[in-house]
Amino acid sequence: MSHKRSQNHIAESRIALPLTIVYGLAMSIFYGAWEQQLWMQTIVLAISTLLMAELNNSNSLIRIFSRMVSCSFLFMSVMAIFLLHSMQATIVQLCFIAFYLSLFKAYQNPRATGWVYYAFFAIGMASVVFIQILYFVPIMWILMIFNILAFGSRSFVASLLGLITPYWFIGGYFIYHHQYDSIFQHFTDITKFVSLFDYSSITQHQIVTFAWIAFLFLIGTIHFIRKRFSDKIRTRMLYDVFIAMGVCTMIFIVLQPQHYAILLSILIVNTAPLIGHFIATTQTRFTNFSFHFIVLVTLAITYYNIWMPSLTF
């Protein structure tokens, strides 16, 4: 008979998410989100947290009752609180969660063109503020073939329509105001690269935060690969999506760190289900110690990022 430890009591608590939300709000206030006019980004982060909870609930990402997916998401987002300075990062993060919410509803249904359209409409919206997100689209199509099992001629066309729909409105606005160069400039930005591995603009805070989130991603990935037989086939397929997108995001960050803020927000979305699964479904003495260690280190980095700021982010 398994023995529940403090880790499991916290993971299965119904008040875990409300308390985490209060904690997140308090840290935002301490960081000066209102004083620095970051209230809109804070609201978007709150919406993203609720959507992560819905992503967990609607797809049963954890086989027991647990709010650890959304709690882990908010805990890591608060740790990387300097991302609030980037409205682009918070918007892309929200769109990425909306993408998963819609795409997962198309699982094993090649005729679910509506959900595919909505999923790629979210990516199209994200591309308005971060055109480089289009580099993920071929990977998304591959995952639709092998993991979502919803790729067909209709769903392919639906994905293309979803991607270009935001530009029907935005393009019309720029054309009406004769700002043709703005449209051209937006799409040519996708071809702009800086030197590979150029970390001159990356601060120590950003390095520490990325390294810790990447470590949590690794822990969650190894755990899920080892214990994947305990989950349903559908759940395995969805987690494989998180793993694949997370790996691609980390490679993107390492190669082109000038997009650090936006890519880190995407990495947090993919890491939250993995580390949440680890916390909620393990119950050994070692994993209980690991859980408390993860919490303490995350709190320490949060303190480091809030009260020991570098000169620039």
PDB file of C-alpha atoms in Angstrom:
ATOM      1  CA  MET A   1       0.000   0.000   0.000  1.00  0.00           C
ATOM      2  CA  SER A   2       1.414   3.371  -1.079  1.00  0.00           C
ATOM      3  CA  HIS A   3       2.050   6.039   1.493  1.00  0.00           C
ATOM      4  CA  LYS A   4       1.044   9.630   0.795  1.00  0.00           C
ATOM      5  CA  ARG A   5       3.638  12.197   1.651  1.00  0.00           C
ATOM      6  CA  SER A   6       3.461  15.973   2.053  1.00  0.00           C
ATOM      7  CA  GLN A   7       4.191  16.276  -1.661  1.00  0.00           C
ATOM      8  CA  ASN A   8       1.032  14.308  -2.490  1.00  0.00           C
ATOM      9  CA  HIS A   9      -1.173  16.173  -0.024  1.00  0.00           C
ATOM     10  CA  ILE A  10      -0.121  19.466  -1.603  1.00  0.00           C
ATOM     11  CA  ALA A  11      -0.467  18.149  -5.165  1.00  0.00           C
ATOM     12  CA  GLU A  12      -4.007  16.885  -4.527  1.00  0.00           C
ATOM     13  CA  SER A  13      -5.174  19.866  -2.489  1.00  0.00           C
ATOM     14  CA  ARG A  14      -8.137  21.836  -3.837  1.00  0.00           C
ATOM     15  CA  ILE A  15      -6.767  25.061  -2.412  1.00  0.00           C
ATOM     16  CA  ALA A  16      -3.361  24.723  -4.064  1.00  0.00           C
ATOM     17  CA  LEU A  17      -4.322  26.775  -7.118  1.00  0.00           C
ATOM     18  CA  PRO A  18      -6.124  29.587  -5.222  1.00  0.00           C
ATOM     19  CA  LEU A  19      -3.137  29.932  -2.877  1.00  0.00           C
ATOM     20  CA  THR A  20      -0.730  29.961  -5.818  1.00  0.00           C
ATOM     21  CA  ILE A  21      -2.800  32.698  -7.488  1.00  0.00           C
ATOM     22  CA  VAL A  22      -2.644  34.792  -4.304  1.00  0.00           C
ATOM     23  CA  TYR A  23       1.106  34.192  -4.171  1.00  0.00           C
ATOM     24  CA  GLY A  24       1.483  35.211  -7.815  1.00  0.00           C
ATOM     25  CA  LEU A  25      -0.501  38.399  -7.288  1.00  0.00           C
ATOM     26  CA  ALA A  26       1.551  39.281  -4.193  1.00  0.00           C
ATOM     27  CA  MET A  27       4.840  38.756  -6.026  1.00  0.00           C
ATOM     28  CA  SER A  28       3.625  40.895  -8.922  1.00  0.00           C
ATOM     29  CA  ILE A  29       2.819  43.695  -6.478  1.00  0.00           C
ATOM     30  CA  PHE A  30       6.218  43.351  -4.770  1.00  0.00           C
ATOM     31  CA  TYR A  31       7.859  43.485  -8.188  1.00  0.00           C
ATOM     32  CA  GLY A  32       6.056  46.740  -8.862  1.00  0.00           C
ATOM     33  CA  ALA A  33       3.800  45.583 -11.679  1.00  0.00           C
ATOM     34  CA  TRP A  34       1.256  48.321 -10.970  1.00  0.00           C
ATOM     35  CA  GLU A  35       3.862  51.019 -10.380  1.00  0.00           C
ATOM     36  CA  GLN A  36       5.620  50.138 -13.627  1.00  0.00           C
ATOM     37  CA  GLN A  37       2.336  50.004 -15.567  1.00  0.00           C
ATOM     38  CA  LEU A  38       2.610  46.247 -16.105  1.00  0.00           C
ATOM     39  CA  TRP A  39      -0.985  45.611 -15.074  1.00  0.00           C
ATOM     40  CA  MET A  40      -2.082  44.511 -18.574  1.00  0.00           C
ATOM     41  CA  GLN A  41       0.654  41.865 -18.724  1.00  0.00           C
ATOM     42  CA  THR A  42      -0.373  40.720 -15.243  1.00  0.00           C
ATOM     43  CA  ILE A  43      -3.975  40.304 -16.371  1.00  0.00           C
ATOM     44  CA  VAL A  44      -2.862  38.308 -19.423  1.00  0.00           C
ATOM     45  CA  LEU A  45      -0.762  36.086 -17.144  1.00  0.00           C
ATOM     46  CA  ALA A  46      -3.810  35.476 -14.929  1.00  0.00           C
ATOM     47  CA  ILE A  47      -5.874  34.477 -17.973  1.00  0.00           C
ATOM     48  CA  SER A  48      -3.073  32.169 -19.130  1.00  0.00           C
ATOM     49  CA  THR A  49      -3.065  30.472 -15.717  1.00  0.00           C
ATOM     50  CA  LEU A  50      -6.807  29.808 -15.934  1.00  0.00           C
ATOM     51  CA  LEU A  51      -6.408  28.444 -19.464  1.00  0.00           C
ATOM     52  CA  MET A  52      -3.649  26.117 -18.239  1.00  0.00           C
ATOM     53  CA  ALA A  53      -6.095  24.825 -15.625  1.00  0.00           C
ATOM     54  CA  GLU A  54      -8.647  24.234 -18.390  1.00  0.00           C
ATOM     55  CA  LEU A  55      -5.994  22.518 -20.525  1.00  0.00           C
ATOM     56  CA  ASN A  56      -5.342  20.125 -17.655  1.00  0.00           C
ATOM     57  CA  ASN A  57      -9.017  19.513 -16.896  1.00  0.00           C
ATOM     58  CA  SER A  58     -10.262  19.049 -20.456  1.00  0.00           C
ATOM     59  CA  ASN A  59      -7.462  16.628 -21.381  1.00  0.00           C
ATOM     60  CA  SER A  60      -6.965  14.831 -18.032  1.00  0.00           C
ATOM     61  CA  LEU A  61      -3.233  15.458 -18.235  1.00  0.00           C
ATOM     62  CA  ILE A  62      -2.802  14.031 -14.740  1.00  0.00           C
ATOM     63  CA  ARG A  63      -4.598  10.780 -13.973  1.00  0.00           C
ATOM     64  CA  ILE A  64      -5.547  11.916 -10.460  1.00  0.00           C
ATOM     65  CA  PHE A  65      -7.169  15.121  -9.249  1.00  0.00           C
ATOM     66  CA  SER A  66      -4.425  17.719  -9.125  1.00  0.00           C
ATOM     67  CA  ARG A  67      -3.927  21.368 -10.017  1.00  0.00           C
ATOM     68  CA  MET A  68      -0.166  20.983 -10.353  1.00  0.00           C
ATOM     69  CA  VAL A  69      -0.101  21.835 -14.066  1.00  0.00           C
ATOM     70  CA  SER A  70      -1.524  25.318 -13.555  1.00  0.00           C
ATOM     71  CA  CYS A  71       0.270  25.772 -10.221  1.00  0.00           C
ATOM     72  CA  SER A  72       3.613  24.849 -11.787  1.00  0.00           C
ATOM     73  CA  PHE A  73       2.921  27.199 -14.688  1.00  0.00           C
ATOM     74  CA  LEU A  74       2.229  30.164 -12.415  1.00  0.00           C
ATOM     75  CA  PHE A  75       5.099  29.314 -10.061  1.00  0.00           C
ATOM     76  CA  MET A  76       7.589  29.325 -12.944  1.00  0.00           C
ATOM     77  CA  SER A  77       6.040  32.430 -14.508  1.00  0.00           C
ATOM     78  CA  VAL A  78       6.412  34.307 -11.233  1.00  0.00           C
ATOM     79  CA  MET A  79       9.994  33.091 -10.976  1.00  0.00           C
ATOM     80  CA  ALA A  80      10.625  34.589 -14.442  1.00  0.00           C
ATOM     81  CA  ILE A  81       8.707  37.702 -13.476  1.00  0.00           C
ATOM     82  CA  PHE A  82      10.923  39.953 -15.565  1.00  0.00           C
ATOM     83  CA  LEU A  83       8.981  38.588 -18.563  1.00  0.00           C
ATOM     84  CA  LEU A  84       6.187  40.977 -17.559  1.00  0.00           C
ATOM     85  CA  HIS A  85       8.226  43.710 -19.191  1.00  0.00           C
ATOM     86  CA  SER A  86       7.547  42.035 -22.534  1.00  0.00           C
ATOM     87  CA  MET A  87       3.939  42.360 -23.685  1.00  0.00           C
ATOM     88  CA  GLN A  88       4.935  40.257 -26.681  1.00  0.00           C
ATOM     89  CA  ALA A  89       6.001  37.380 -24.425  1.00  0.00           C
ATOM     90  CA  THR A  90       2.726  37.347 -22.475  1.00  0.00           C
ATOM     91  CA  ILE A  91       0.633  37.500 -25.664  1.00  0.00           C
ATOM     92  CA  VAL A  92       2.572  34.697 -27.367  1.00  0.00           C
ATOM     93  CA  GLN A  93       2.312  32.591 -24.214  1.00  0.00           C
ATOM     94  CA  LEU A  94      -1.457  33.057 -24.095  1.00  0.00           C
ATOM     95  CA  CYS A  95      -1.775  32.208 -27.788  1.00  0.00           C
ATOM     96  CA  PHE A  96       0.339  29.082 -27.363  1.00  0.00           C
ATOM     97  CA  ILE A  97      -1.918  27.796 -24.605  1.00  0.00           C
ATOM     98  CA  ALA A  98      -4.978  28.550 -26.769  1.00  0.00           C
ATOM     99  CA  PHE A  99      -3.283  26.604 -29.571  1.00  0.00           C
ATOM    100  CA  TYR A 100      -2.954  23.518 -27.379  1.00  0.00           C
ATOM    101  CA  LEU A 101      -6.517  23.836 -26.077  1.00  0.00           C
ATOM    102  CA  SER A 102      -7.934  23.792 -29.599  1.00  0.00           C
ATOM    103  CA  LEU A 103      -5.518  21.347 -31.215  1.00  0.00           C
ATOM    104  CA  PHE A 104      -5.971  18.667 -28.555  1.00  0.00           C
ATOM    105  CA  LYS A 105      -9.722  18.672 -29.228  1.00  0.00           C
ATOM    106  CA  ALA A 106      -8.921  17.487 -32.753  1.00  0.00           C
ATOM    107  CA  TYR A 107      -7.179  14.356 -31.459  1.00  0.00           C
ATOM    108  CA  GLN A 108      -7.731  11.351 -33.740  1.00  0.00           C
ATOM    109  CA  ASN A 109     -10.258  13.253 -35.847  1.00  0.00           C
ATOM    110  CA  PRO A 110      -9.035  14.323 -39.327  1.00  0.00           C
ATOM    111  CA  ARG A 111     -12.433  15.967 -39.884  1.00  0.00           C
ATOM    112  CA  ALA A 112     -12.071  18.317 -36.907  1.00  0.00           C
ATOM    113  CA  THR A 113     -11.173  21.155 -39.246  1.00  0.00           C
ATOM    114  CA  GLY A 114     -12.846  23.738 -37.018  1.00  0.00           C
ATOM    115  CA  TRP A 115     -10.600  23.011 -34.032  1.00  0.00           C
ATOM    116  CA  VAL A 116      -7.516  22.927 -36.272  1.00  0.00           C
ATOM    117  CA  TYR A 117      -8.512  26.302 -37.691  1.00  0.00           C
ATOM    118  CA  TYR A 118      -8.894  27.793 -34.201  1.00  0.00           C
ATOM    119  CA  ALA A 119      -5.553  26.301 -33.113  1.00  0.00           C
ATOM    120  CA  PHE A 120      -3.627  27.821 -35.995  1.00  0.00           C
ATOM    121  CA  PHE A 121      -5.588  31.058 -35.750  1.00  0.00           C
ATOM    122  CA  ALA A 122      -3.995  31.382 -32.296  1.00  0.00           C
ATOM    123  CA  ILE A 123      -0.560  30.826 -33.842  1.00  0.00           C
ATOM    124  CA  GLY A 124      -1.407  33.391 -36.519  1.00  0.00           C
ATOM    125  CA  MET A 125      -2.277  35.894 -33.810  1.00  0.00           C
ATOM    126  CA  ALA A 126       1.012  35.142 -32.055  1.00  0.00           C
ATOM    127  CA  SER A 127       2.891  35.674 -35.330  1.00  0.00           C
ATOM    128  CA  VAL A 128       1.544  39.215 -35.498  1.00  0.00           C
ATOM    129  CA  VAL A 129       3.795  40.134 -32.568  1.00  0.00           C
ATOM    130  CA  PHE A 130       6.445  37.427 -33.084  1.00  0.00           C
ATOM    131  CA  ILE A 131       6.781  36.377 -36.708  1.00  0.00           C
ATOM    132  CA  GLN A 132       9.502  33.834 -35.863  1.00  0.00           C
ATOM    133  CA  ILE A 133       6.874  31.585 -34.302  1.00  0.00           C
ATOM    134  CA  LEU A 134       6.148  30.431 -37.850  1.00  0.00           C
ATOM    135  CA  TYR A 135       9.318  28.325 -37.608  1.00  0.00           C
ATOM    136  CA  PHE A 136       7.327  26.048 -35.297  1.00  0.00           C
ATOM    137  CA  VAL A 137       4.560  25.456 -37.860  1.00  0.00           C
ATOM    138  CA  PRO A 138       6.249  22.573 -39.776  1.00  0.00           C
ATOM    139  CA  ILE A 139       6.908  20.874 -36.433  1.00  0.00           C
ATOM    140  CA  MET A 140       3.250  21.373 -35.515  1.00  0.00           C
ATOM    141  CA  TRP A 141       2.174  19.722 -38.761  1.00  0.00           C
ATOM    142  CA  ILE A 142       4.455  16.748 -38.045  1.00  0.00           C
ATOM    143  CA  LEU A 143       2.978  16.422 -34.556  1.00  0.00           C
ATOM    144  CA  MET A 144      -0.509  16.570 -36.064  1.00  0.00           C
ATOM    145  CA  ILE A 145       0.414  13.578 -38.225  1.00  0.00           C
ATOM    146  CA  PHE A 146       2.065  11.363 -35.625  1.00  0.00           C
ATOM    147  CA  ASN A 147       0.629  12.478 -32.263  1.00  0.00           C
ATOM    148  CA  ILE A 148      -2.675  14.277 -32.761  1.00  0.00           C
ATOM    149  CA  LEU A 149      -3.596  11.936 -35.627  1.00  0.00           C
ATOM    150  CA  ALA A 150      -5.680  14.671 -37.219  1.00  0.00           C
ATOM    151  CA  PHE A 151      -3.740  15.555 -40.356  1.00  0.00           C
ATOM    152  CA  GLY A 152      -5.478  15.479 -43.705  1.00  0.00           C
ATOM    153  CA  SER A 153      -6.020  17.674 -46.719  1.00  0.00           C
ATOM    154  CA  ARG A 154      -8.902  19.516 -45.044  1.00  0.00           C
ATOM    155  CA  SER A 155      -7.122  20.042 -41.754  1.00  0.00           C
ATOM    156  CA  PHE A 156      -4.007  21.195 -43.630  1.00  0.00           C
ATOM    157  CA  VAL A 157      -6.023  23.821 -45.500  1.00  0.00           C
ATOM    158  CA  ALA A 158      -7.747  24.779 -42.228  1.00  0.00           C
ATOM    159  CA  SER A 159      -4.344  25.351 -40.599  1.00  0.00           C
ATOM    160  CA  LEU A 160      -3.259  27.610 -43.457  1.00  0.00           C
ATOM    161  CA  LEU A 161      -6.501  29.580 -43.263  1.00  0.00           C
ATOM    162  CA  GLY A 162      -6.072  29.938 -39.503  1.00  0.00           C
ATOM    163  CA  LEU A 163      -2.542  31.291 -39.941  1.00  0.00           C
ATOM    164  CA  ILE A 164      -3.495  33.938 -42.509  1.00  0.00           C
ATOM    165  CA  THR A 165      -6.843  35.035 -41.004  1.00  0.00           C
ATOM    166  CA  PRO A 166      -5.329  37.658 -38.643  1.00  0.00           C
ATOM    167  CA  TYR A 167      -3.566  39.217 -41.622  1.00  0.00           C
ATOM    168  CA  TRP A 168      -6.817  39.667 -43.518  1.00  0.00           C
ATOM    169  CA  PHE A 169      -7.746  42.306 -40.946  1.00  0.00           C
ATOM    170  CA  ILE A 170      -4.304  43.703 -40.182  1.00  0.00           C
ATOM    171  CA  GLY A 171      -3.299  43.761 -43.847  1.00  0.00           C
ATOM    172  CA  GLY A 172      -6.490  45.586 -44.739  1.00  0.00           C
ATOM    173  CA  TYR A 173      -5.740  48.212 -42.105  1.00  0.00           C
ATOM    174  CA  PHE A 174      -2.230  48.843 -43.416  1.00  0.00           C
ATOM    175  CA  ILE A 175      -3.395  48.893 -47.021  1.00  0.00           C
ATOM    176  CA  TYR A 176      -6.139  51.388 -46.167  1.00  0.00           C
ATOM    177  CA  HIS A 177      -3.517  53.657 -44.592  1.00  0.00           C
ATOM    178  CA  HIS A 178      -1.066  53.013 -47.473  1.00  0.00           C
ATOM    179  CA  GLN A 179       1.501  51.515 -45.107  1.00  0.00           C
ATOM    180  CA  TYR A 180       2.663  48.828 -47.533  1.00  0.00           C
ATOM    181  CA  ASP A 181       6.214  48.843 -46.196  1.00  0.00           C
ATOM    182  CA  SER A 182       4.980  47.809 -42.726  1.00  0.00           C
ATOM    183  CA  ILE A 183       3.500  44.568 -44.089  1.00  0.00           C
ATOM    184  CA  PHE A 184       6.625  43.785 -46.100  1.00  0.00           C
ATOM    185  CA  GLN A 185       8.923  44.601 -43.165  1.00  0.00           C
ATOM    186  CA  HIS A 186       6.941  42.361 -40.812  1.00  0.00           C
ATOM    187  CA  PHE A 187       7.420  39.269 -42.979  1.00  0.00           C
ATOM    188  CA  THR A 188      11.036  39.979 -43.890  1.00  0.00           C
ATOM    189  CA  ASP A 189      11.892  40.047 -40.171  1.00  0.00           C
ATOM    190  CA  ILE A 190      11.588  36.258 -40.183  1.00  0.00           C
ATOM    191  CA  THR A 191      14.816  36.057 -42.199  1.00  0.00           C
ATOM    192  CA  LYS A 192      16.829  38.199 -39.801  1.00  0.00           C
ATOM    193  CA  PHE A 193      19.344  36.305 -37.699  1.00  0.00           C
ATOM    194  CA  VAL A 194      22.151  37.395 -35.438  1.00  0.00           C
ATOM    195  CA  SER A 195      25.342  35.433 -34.908  1.00  0.00           C
ATOM    196  CA  LEU A 196      24.726  32.001 -33.446  1.00  0.00           C
ATOM    197  CA  PHE A 197      25.311  31.629 -29.706  1.00  0.00           C
ATOM    198  CA  ASP A 198      25.542  35.388 -29.198  1.00  0.00           C
ATOM    199  CA  TYR A 199      24.812  35.792 -25.476  1.00  0.00           C
ATOM    200  CA  SER A 200      26.149  39.315 -25.101  1.00  0.00           C
ATOM    201  CA  SER A 201      22.673  40.694 -24.327  1.00  0.00           C
ATOM    202  CA  ILE A 202      21.710  37.914 -21.897  1.00  0.00           C
ATOM    203  CA  THR A 203      21.914  38.730 -18.202  1.00  0.00           C
ATOM    204  CA  GLN A 204      22.914  36.447 -15.360  1.00  0.00           C
ATOM    205  CA  HIS A 205      19.298  36.451 -14.156  1.00  0.00           C
ATOM    206  CA  GLN A 206      18.127  35.169 -17.516  1.00  0.00           C
ATOM    207  CA  ILE A 207      20.774  32.438 -17.626  1.00  0.00           C
ATOM    208  CA  VAL A 208      19.916  31.193 -14.125  1.00  0.00           C
ATOM    209  CA  THR A 209      16.179  31.223 -14.849  1.00  0.00           C
ATOM    210  CA  PHE A 210      16.512  29.405 -18.172  1.00  0.00           C
ATOM    211  CA  ALA A 211      18.882  26.811 -16.709  1.00  0.00           C
ATOM    212  CA  TRP A 212      16.460  26.006 -13.879  1.00  0.00           C
ATOM    213  CA  ILE A 213      13.406  25.746 -16.145  1.00  0.00           C
ATOM    214  CA  ALA A 214      15.381  23.552 -18.559  1.00  0.00           C
ATOM    215  CA  PHE A 215      16.376  21.365 -15.582  1.00  0.00           C
ATOM    216  CA  LEU A 216      12.723  21.044 -14.523  1.00  0.00           C
ATOM    217  CA  PHE A 217      11.816  20.171 -18.119  1.00  0.00           C
ATOM    218  CA  LEU A 218      14.469  17.448 -18.066  1.00  0.00           C
ATOM    219  CA  ILE A 219      13.211  16.031 -14.761  1.00  0.00           C
ATOM    220  CA  GLY A 220       9.622  15.970 -16.017  1.00  0.00           C
ATOM    221  CA  THR A 221      10.594  14.426 -19.346  1.00  0.00           C
ATOM    222  CA  ILE A 222      12.690  11.631 -17.832  1.00  0.00           C
ATOM    223  CA  HIS A 223       9.960  10.860 -15.309  1.00  0.00           C
ATOM    224  CA  PHE A 224       7.237  10.703 -17.951  1.00  0.00           C
ATOM    225  CA  ILE A 225       9.293   8.517 -20.305  1.00  0.00           C
ATOM    226  CA  ARG A 226       9.965   6.090 -17.450  1.00  0.00           C
ATOM    227  CA  LYS A 227       6.340   5.989 -16.236  1.00  0.00           C
ATOM    228  CA  ARG A 228       4.425   6.561 -19.486  1.00  0.00           C
ATOM    229  CA  PHE A 229       2.947   3.050 -19.417  1.00  0.00           C
ATOM    230  CA  SER A 230       0.734   4.149 -16.490  1.00  0.00           C
ATOM    231  CA  ASP A 231      -1.102   6.717 -18.618  1.00  0.00           C
ATOM    232  CA  LYS A 232      -3.600   6.288 -21.420  1.00  0.00           C
ATOM    233  CA  ILE A 233      -2.405   6.279 -25.024  1.00  0.00           C
ATOM    234  CA  ARG A 234      -4.026   9.665 -25.671  1.00  0.00           C
ATOM    235  CA  THR A 235      -2.226  11.204 -22.685  1.00  0.00           C
ATOM    236  CA  ARG A 236       1.089   9.789 -23.887  1.00  0.00           C
ATOM    237  CA  MET A 237       0.546  11.336 -27.308  1.00  0.00           C
ATOM    238  CA  LEU A 238      -0.196  14.760 -25.810  1.00  0.00           C
ATOM    239  CA  TYR A 239       2.830  14.677 -23.526  1.00  0.00           C
ATOM    240  CA  ASP A 240       5.001  13.761 -26.491  1.00  0.00           C
ATOM    241  CA  VAL A 241       3.817  17.027 -28.037  1.00  0.00           C
ATOM    242  CA  PHE A 242       4.956  18.958 -24.958  1.00  0.00           C
ATOM    243  CA  ILE A 243       8.323  17.207 -25.019  1.00  0.00           C
ATOM    244  CA  ALA A 244       8.928  17.786 -28.732  1.00  0.00           C
ATOM    245  CA  MET A 245       7.911  21.454 -28.604  1.00  0.00           C
ATOM    246  CA  GLY A 246       9.941  22.006 -25.448  1.00  0.00           C
ATOM    247  CA  VAL A 247      13.099  20.538 -26.989  1.00  0.00           C
ATOM    248  CA  CYS A 248      12.664  22.651 -30.139  1.00  0.00           C
ATOM    249  CA  THR A 249      12.129  25.767 -28.019  1.00  0.00           C
ATOM    250  CA  MET A 250      15.312  25.183 -26.016  1.00  0.00           C
ATOM    251  CA  ILE A 251      17.302  24.672 -29.205  1.00  0.00           C
ATOM    252  CA  PHE A 252      15.840  27.919 -30.567  1.00  0.00           C
ATOM    253  CA  ILE A 253      16.848  29.788 -27.381  1.00  0.00           C
ATOM    254  CA  VAL A 254      20.399  28.430 -27.500  1.00  0.00           C
ATOM    255  CA  LEU A 255      20.827  29.312 -31.191  1.00  0.00           C
ATOM    256  CA  GLN A 256      19.081  32.709 -31.212  1.00  0.00           C
ATOM    257  CA  PRO A 257      19.055  34.106 -27.656  1.00  0.00           C
ATOM    258  CA  GLN A 258      17.859  37.535 -28.823  1.00  0.00           C
ATOM    259  CA  HIS A 259      14.356  36.024 -28.685  1.00  0.00           C
ATOM    260  CA  TYR A 260      14.930  34.832 -25.112  1.00  0.00           C
ATOM    261  CA  ALA A 261      11.893  36.412 -23.431  1.00  0.00           C
ATOM    262  CA  ILE A 262       9.276  35.110 -25.851  1.00  0.00           C
ATOM    263  CA  LEU A 263      10.820  31.671 -26.195  1.00  0.00           C
ATOM    264  CA  LEU A 264      11.161  31.262 -22.426  1.00  0.00           C
ATOM    265  CA  SER A 265       7.441  31.982 -22.048  1.00  0.00           C
ATOM    266  CA  ILE A 266       6.762  29.167 -24.543  1.00  0.00           C
ATOM    267  CA  LEU A 267       9.139  26.833 -22.702  1.00  0.00           C
ATOM    268  CA  ILE A 268       7.262  27.459 -19.448  1.00  0.00           C
ATOM    269  CA  VAL A 269       4.014  26.352 -21.117  1.00  0.00           C
ATOM    270  CA  ASN A 270       5.617  23.058 -22.204  1.00  0.00           C
ATOM    271  CA  THR A 271       7.436  22.455 -18.919  1.00  0.00           C
ATOM    272  CA  ALA A 272       4.433  22.965 -16.619  1.00  0.00           C
ATOM    273  CA  PRO A 273       2.559  19.735 -17.567  1.00  0.00           C
ATOM    274  CA  LEU A 274       5.736  17.661 -17.328  1.00  0.00           C
ATOM    275  CA  ILE A 275       6.896  18.862 -13.915  1.00  0.00           C
ATOM    276  CA  GLY A 276       3.281  18.940 -12.716  1.00  0.00           C
ATOM    277  CA  HIS A 277       2.917  15.273 -13.686  1.00  0.00           C
ATOM    278  CA  PHE A 278       6.108  14.451 -11.802  1.00  0.00           C
ATOM    279  CA  ILE A 279       4.955  16.195  -8.633  1.00  0.00           C
ATOM    280  CA  ALA A 280       1.427  14.747  -8.673  1.00  0.00           C
ATOM    281  CA  THR A 281       2.143  11.114  -9.534  1.00  0.00           C
ATOM    282  CA  THR A 282       5.268  10.279  -7.544  1.00  0.00           C
ATOM    283  CA  GLN A 283       5.309   9.442  -3.853  1.00  0.00           C
ATOM    284  CA  THR A 284       8.685   8.072  -2.826  1.00  0.00           C
ATOM    285  CA  ARG A 285      10.860   9.535  -0.107  1.00  0.00           C
ATOM    286  CA  PHE A 286      13.337  10.761  -2.725  1.00  0.00           C
ATOM    287  CA  THR A 287      10.695  12.482  -4.876  1.00  0.00           C
ATOM    288  CA  ASN A 288       9.185  14.050  -1.757  1.00  0.00           C
ATOM    289  CA  PHE A 289      12.605  15.521  -0.964  1.00  0.00           C
ATOM    290  CA  SER A 290      12.958  16.547  -4.630  1.00  0.00           C
ATOM    291  CA  PHE A 291       9.610  18.342  -4.533  1.00  0.00           C
ATOM    292  CA  HIS A 292      10.613  20.446  -1.530  1.00  0.00           C
ATOM    293  CA  PHE A 293      14.010  21.108  -3.095  1.00  0.00           C
ATOM    294  CA  ILE A 294      12.327  22.291  -6.313  1.00  0.00           C
ATOM    295  CA  VAL A 295      10.048  24.619  -4.360  1.00  0.00           C
ATOM    296  CA  LEU A 296      12.911  26.097  -2.325  1.00  0.00           C
ATOM    297  CA  VAL A 297      15.172  26.671  -5.329  1.00  0.00           C
ATOM    298  CA  THR A 298      12.302  28.202  -7.321  1.00  0.00           C
ATOM    299  CA  LEU A 299      11.535  30.558  -4.429  1.00  0.00           C
ATOM    300  CA  ALA A 300      15.226  31.443  -4.159  1.00  0.00           C
ATOM    301  CA  ILE A 301      15.447  32.303  -7.863  1.00  0.00           C
ATOM    302  CA  THR A 302      12.220  34.298  -7.556  1.00  0.00           C
ATOM    303  CA  TYR A 303      13.788  36.303  -4.732  1.00  0.00           C
ATOM    304  CA  TYR A 304      16.936  36.701  -6.819  1.00  0.00           C
ATOM    305  CA  ASN A 305      14.964  38.035  -9.794  1.00  0.00           C
ATOM    306  CA  ILE A 306      12.755  40.404  -7.782  1.00  0.00           C
ATOM    307  CA  TRP A 307      14.986  41.819  -5.057  1.00  0.00           C
ATOM    308  CA  MET A 308      18.381  41.520  -6.692  1.00  0.00           C
ATOM    309  CA  PRO A 309      17.706  42.912 -10.170  1.00  0.00           C
ATOM    310  CA  SER A 310      20.398  43.365 -12.743  1.00  0.00           C
ATOM    311  CA  LEU A 311      20.798  46.720 -14.462  1.00  0.00           C
ATOM    312  CA  THR A 312      18.817  45.682 -17.513  1.00  0.00           C
ATOM    313  CA  PHE A 313      16.565  42.894 -18.564  1.00  0.00           C
TER     314      PHE A 313
END
